[in-house]
Coordinates of C-alpha atoms in Angstrom, one line a residue:
X232 CA 7.8 28.6 -17.8
X233 CA 4.4 27.0 -16.8
X234 CA 4.1 23.8 -14.7
X235 CA 3.6 21.6 -17.8
X236 CA 6.8 22.9 -19.4
X237 CA 8.7 22.4 -16.1
X238 CA 7.4 18.8 -16.0
X239 CA 8.4 18.1 -19.6
X240 CA 11.9 19.4 -18.9
X241 CA 12.2 17.3 -15.8
X242 CA 11.3 14.1 -17.6
X243 CA 13.5 15.0 -20.6
X244 CA 16.5 15.5 -18.5
X245 CA 16.0 12.5 -16.2
X246 CA 17.9 9.3 -16.8
X247 CA 16.1 7.2 -14.2
X248 CA 12.4 7.7 -13.3
X249 CA 10.2 6.1 -10.7
X250 CA 6.5 6.6 -11.1
X251 CA 4.7 5.9 -7.8
X252 CA 1.0 5.4 -8.5
X253 CA -2.2 5.1 -6.5
X254 CA -5.9 4.7 -7.3
X255 CA -6.2 8.1 -8.9
X256 CA -4.3 7.1 -12.0
X257 CA -6.9 4.4 -12.7
X258 CA -10.1 6.5 -12.1
X259 CA -10.1 7.7 -15.7
X260 CA -10.2 4.0 -16.7
X261 CA -13.5 3.6 -14.8
X262 CA -12.1 2.1 -11.6
X263 CA -13.2 4.0 -8.5
X264 CA -10.7 5.2 -5.9
X265 CA -11.2 4.4 -2.2
X266 CA -11.7 7.6 -0.2
X267 CA -13.3 10.2 -2.5
X268 CA -17.1 10.9 -2.3
X269 CA -17.7 8.2 -5.0
X270 CA -15.0 5.9 -3.8
X271 CA -15.3 2.3 -2.7
X272 CA -15.3 3.2 1.0
X273 CA -18.3 5.5 0.5
X274 CA -20.4 3.3 -1.7
X275 CA -23.5 1.5 -0.4
X276 CA -23.4 -2.3 -0.4
X277 CA -25.8 -5.0 0.4
X278 CA -23.4 -6.3 3.1
X279 CA -23.8 -4.8 6.6
X280 CA -20.1 -4.3 7.2
X281 CA -17.7 -1.4 6.5
X282 CA -15.6 -1.9 3.3
X283 CA -12.4 -1.6 5.4
X284 CA -13.6 -4.5 7.5
X285 CA -14.7 -6.7 4.6
X286 CA -11.3 -6.5 2.8
X287 CA -9.4 -7.7 5.9
X288 CA -7.6 -11.0 6.4
X289 CA -9.8 -11.9 9.4
X290 CA -13.0 -11.2 7.5
X291 CA -11.9 -13.3 4.6
X292 CA -11.1 -16.2 6.9
X293 CA -14.4 -15.9 8.8
X294 CA -16.8 -14.9 6.0
X295 CA -15.3 -15.9 2.6
X296 CA -18.8 -15.8 1.1
X297 CA -19.5 -12.2 2.1
X298 CA -15.9 -11.2 1.2
X299 CA -16.3 -12.5 -2.3
X300 CA -19.7 -11.0 -2.8
X301 CA -18.1 -7.6 -2.1
X302 CA -14.8 -8.3 -3.8
X303 CA -16.3 -9.4 -7.1
X304 CA -18.7 -6.4 -7.3
X305 CA -16.4 -3.6 -6.0
X306 CA -12.8 -4.6 -6.5
X307 CA -12.6 -6.3 -9.9
X308 CA -12.9 -4.5 -13.2
X309 CA -11.9 -6.9 -15.9
X310 CA -13.1 -4.6 -18.7
X311 CA -11.0 -1.6 -17.6
X312 CA -8.3 -0.5 -20.1
X313 CA -5.2 1.6 -19.7
X314 CA -5.7 5.3 -20.0
X315 CA -3.5 8.0 -21.4
X316 CA -1.4 8.2 -18.2
X317 CA -0.7 4.5 -18.1
X318 CA 0.3 4.6 -21.8
X319 CA 2.4 7.7 -21.4
X320 CA 4.7 6.2 -18.8
X321 CA 4.9 2.9 -20.8
X322 CA 5.8 4.9 -23.9
X323 CA 8.7 6.7 -22.0
X324 CA 10.2 3.3 -21.4
X325 CA 9.8 2.4 -25.1
X326 CA 11.6 5.6 -26.0
X327 CA 14.6 4.5 -24.0
X328 CA 14.0 6.0 -20.6
X329 CA 14.8 3.9 -17.5
X330 CA 11.3 3.9 -16.0
X331 CA 10.2 1.8 -13.0
X332 CA 6.5 1.7 -11.8
X333 CA 5.8 1.3 -8.1
X334 CA 2.1 1.0 -7.7
X335 CA -0.4 0.5 -4.9
X336 CA -3.0 -0.6 -7.5
X337 CA -4.1 -4.1 -8.1
X338 CA -5.6 -3.7 -11.6
X339 CA -2.7 -4.7 -13.9
X340 CA -3.2 -1.6 -16.1
X341 CA 0.4 -0.5 -16.1
X342 CA 1.4 -3.9 -17.5
X343 CA -1.5 -3.8 -20.0
X344 CA -0.1 -0.5 -21.2
X345 CA 3.3 -2.0 -21.8
X346 CA 5.4 -1.1 -18.8
X347 CA 7.8 -4.0 -18.1
X348 CA 9.2 -3.1 -14.6
X349 CA 6.2 -2.9 -12.3
X350 CA 6.4 -3.5 -8.6
X351 CA 2.9 -4.2 -7.2
X352 CA 2.9 -3.3 -3.5
X353 CA -0.6 -4.6 -2.9
X354 CA -0.7 -7.5 -5.3
X355 CA -3.1 -8.1 -8.2
X356 CA -6.7 -9.3 -8.8
X357 CA -5.4 -11.1 -11.8
X358 CA -3.4 -13.6 -9.6
X359 CA -5.2 -16.0 -7.4
X360 CA -4.0 -19.2 -5.6
X361 CA -5.4 -22.2 -3.8
X362 CA -4.6 -21.8 -0.1
X363 CA -4.2 -25.6 0.2
X364 CA -2.1 -26.7 -2.8
X365 CA -0.9 -23.4 -4.3
X366 CA -2.5 -23.9 -7.7
X367 CA -2.8 -20.6 -9.6
X368 CA -5.9 -19.2 -11.1
X369 CA -6.7 -16.1 -13.2
X370 CA -9.3 -13.5 -12.6
X371 CA -11.8 -15.1 -15.0
X372 CA -11.9 -18.3 -12.9
X373 CA -12.8 -16.3 -9.8
X374 CA -15.4 -14.1 -11.4
X375 CA -17.3 -17.0 -13.1
X376 CA -17.2 -19.2 -10.0
X377 CA -20.6 -19.3 -8.2
X378 CA -19.9 -18.3 -4.6
X379 CA -16.5 -18.8 -2.9
X380 CA -14.0 -20.1 -5.6
X381 CA -12.6 -23.5 -4.8
X382 CA -9.6 -25.2 -6.4
X383 CA -10.6 -27.6 -9.2
X384 CA -7.9 -30.1 -8.0
X385 CA -7.9 -30.3 -4.2
X386 CA -11.1 -28.2 -3.5
X387 CA -9.2 -25.8 -1.2
X388 CA -10.4 -22.1 -1.0
X389 CA -8.9 -19.9 -3.7
X390 CA -7.6 -16.5 -2.3
X391 CA -6.8 -13.4 -4.3
X392 CA -3.1 -12.5 -4.4
X393 CA -3.9 -9.1 -3.0
X394 CA -2.7 -7.6 0.3
X395 CA -5.7 -7.4 2.6
X396 CA -5.8 -5.3 5.8
X397 CA -3.8 -7.1 8.6
X398 CA -1.5 -8.7 6.0
X399 CA 2.1 -7.7 5.4
X400 CA 3.5 -6.5 2.1
X401 CA 5.7 -8.9 0.2
X402 CA 9.3 -8.3 1.4
X403 CA 10.9 -8.8 -1.9
X404 CA 8.6 -6.3 -3.6
X405 CA 9.3 -3.8 -0.8
X406 CA 13.1 -4.1 -1.3
X407 CA 12.9 -3.7 -5.0
X408 CA 10.6 -0.7 -4.7
X409 CA 12.7 1.0 -2.1
X410 CA 15.9 0.3 -4.1
X411 CA 14.4 1.9 -7.2
X412 CA 13.2 5.0 -5.3
X413 CA 16.6 5.4 -3.6
X414 CA 18.6 5.3 -6.9
X415 CA 16.3 7.3 -9.3
X416 CA 16.9 10.8 -10.5
X417 CA 13.2 11.7 -10.5
X418 CA 10.2 10.4 -8.4
X419 CA 6.8 11.2 -9.9
X420 CA 3.9 10.5 -7.5
X421 CA 0.6 10.1 -9.3
X422 CA -3.0 9.7 -8.0
X423 CA -2.3 9.0 -4.4
X424 CA -3.0 10.9 -1.2
X425 CA 0.0 9.2 0.4
X426 CA -2.0 8.2 3.5
X427 CA -1.8 4.4 3.2
X428 CA 1.2 3.0 5.1
X429 CA 3.7 1.5 4.9
X430 CA 3.6 2.2 1.1
X431 CA 3.4 6.0 1.5
X432 CA 6.5 6.0 3.7
X433 CA 8.6 4.8 0.8
X434 CA 8.8 8.3 -0.5
X435 CA 11.2 9.1 2.4
X436 CA 13.8 7.0 0.7
X437 CA 14.1 9.3 -2.3
X438 CA 17.5 10.9 -2.7
X439 CA 17.3 12.2 -6.2
X440 CA 16.9 15.6 -7.8
X441 CA 13.2 16.0 -8.7
X442 CA 10.2 15.1 -6.5
X443 CA 6.9 15.6 -8.4
X444 CA 3.3 15.2 -7.2
X445 CA 0.4 15.0 -9.6
X446 CA -2.8 14.5 -7.6
X447 CA -6.2 16.2 -7.5
X448 CA -5.9 17.0 -3.8
X449 CA -3.0 18.2 -1.6
X450 CA -0.8 15.6 0.1
X451 CA 1.3 15.8 3.2
X452 CA 4.5 15.7 1.0
X453 CA 3.6 18.7 -1.1
X454 CA 5.8 21.1 0.8
X455 CA 8.8 18.9 0.1
X456 CA 8.2 18.7 -3.7
X457 CA 10.0 20.5 -6.5
X458 CA 6.7 20.5 -8.5
X459 CA 3.1 20.0 -7.5
X460 CA 0.2 19.8 -10.0
X461 CA -3.2 19.4 -8.3
X462 CA -5.1 18.2 -11.4
X463 CA -6.4 15.1 -13.0
X464 CA -3.4 13.1 -14.4
X465 CA -4.9 12.6 -17.8
X466 CA -5.3 16.4 -18.2
X467 CA -1.6 16.8 -17.2
X468 CA -0.5 14.1 -19.7
X469 CA -2.5 15.8 -22.5
X470 CA -0.5 19.0 -21.8
X471 CA 3.0 17.5 -21.8
X472 CA 2.7 15.1 -24.7

């Protein structure tokens, strides 16, 4: 039995599945990852700071104009659409599978594909709020605003509801994600190198039967897995549909 047949059988026999996704699942949708040769951290910018520094809380507070210059160009992809992988996991739910998505991504593509239970560990570019009055704004408001977005009511600075470096993850989202991982039959890790903590550490809570990794490169968890497929996730999905 080849690796695709093994994966098909694992999914078929699982009652409860958690899909833990990173940037790699959205690369086929035209959104770059972070650490690969063409990733965000390796792209040239007009701002003379490292990307990791720009997307930190302290940089946002000190240089909101430079933050938004980078953020709008490199972090927001409003035209991106769900690819075959996003749609496949959403379709599993429609077929009656108990599927939970735990994602490090901020692109909303799992929801756009139709997944109803999505825990966004790092927030979403599609949610933005006024730091002064809490008023909410969509991505379109932020992208069309010239310069640093300001609240149209109180004129406070609008901040993306994404977790920047130096900021903690949302405690409720953490608890929901860990609970889902602890109680599922199968954990499928897709498109992440499992190097970003604390999110990567959530895998240690898994107590189920099948631990699967689908990622182009090796991860530090590969030797613990029941199945490892080092390929593009869309190729994998095409072979198991």
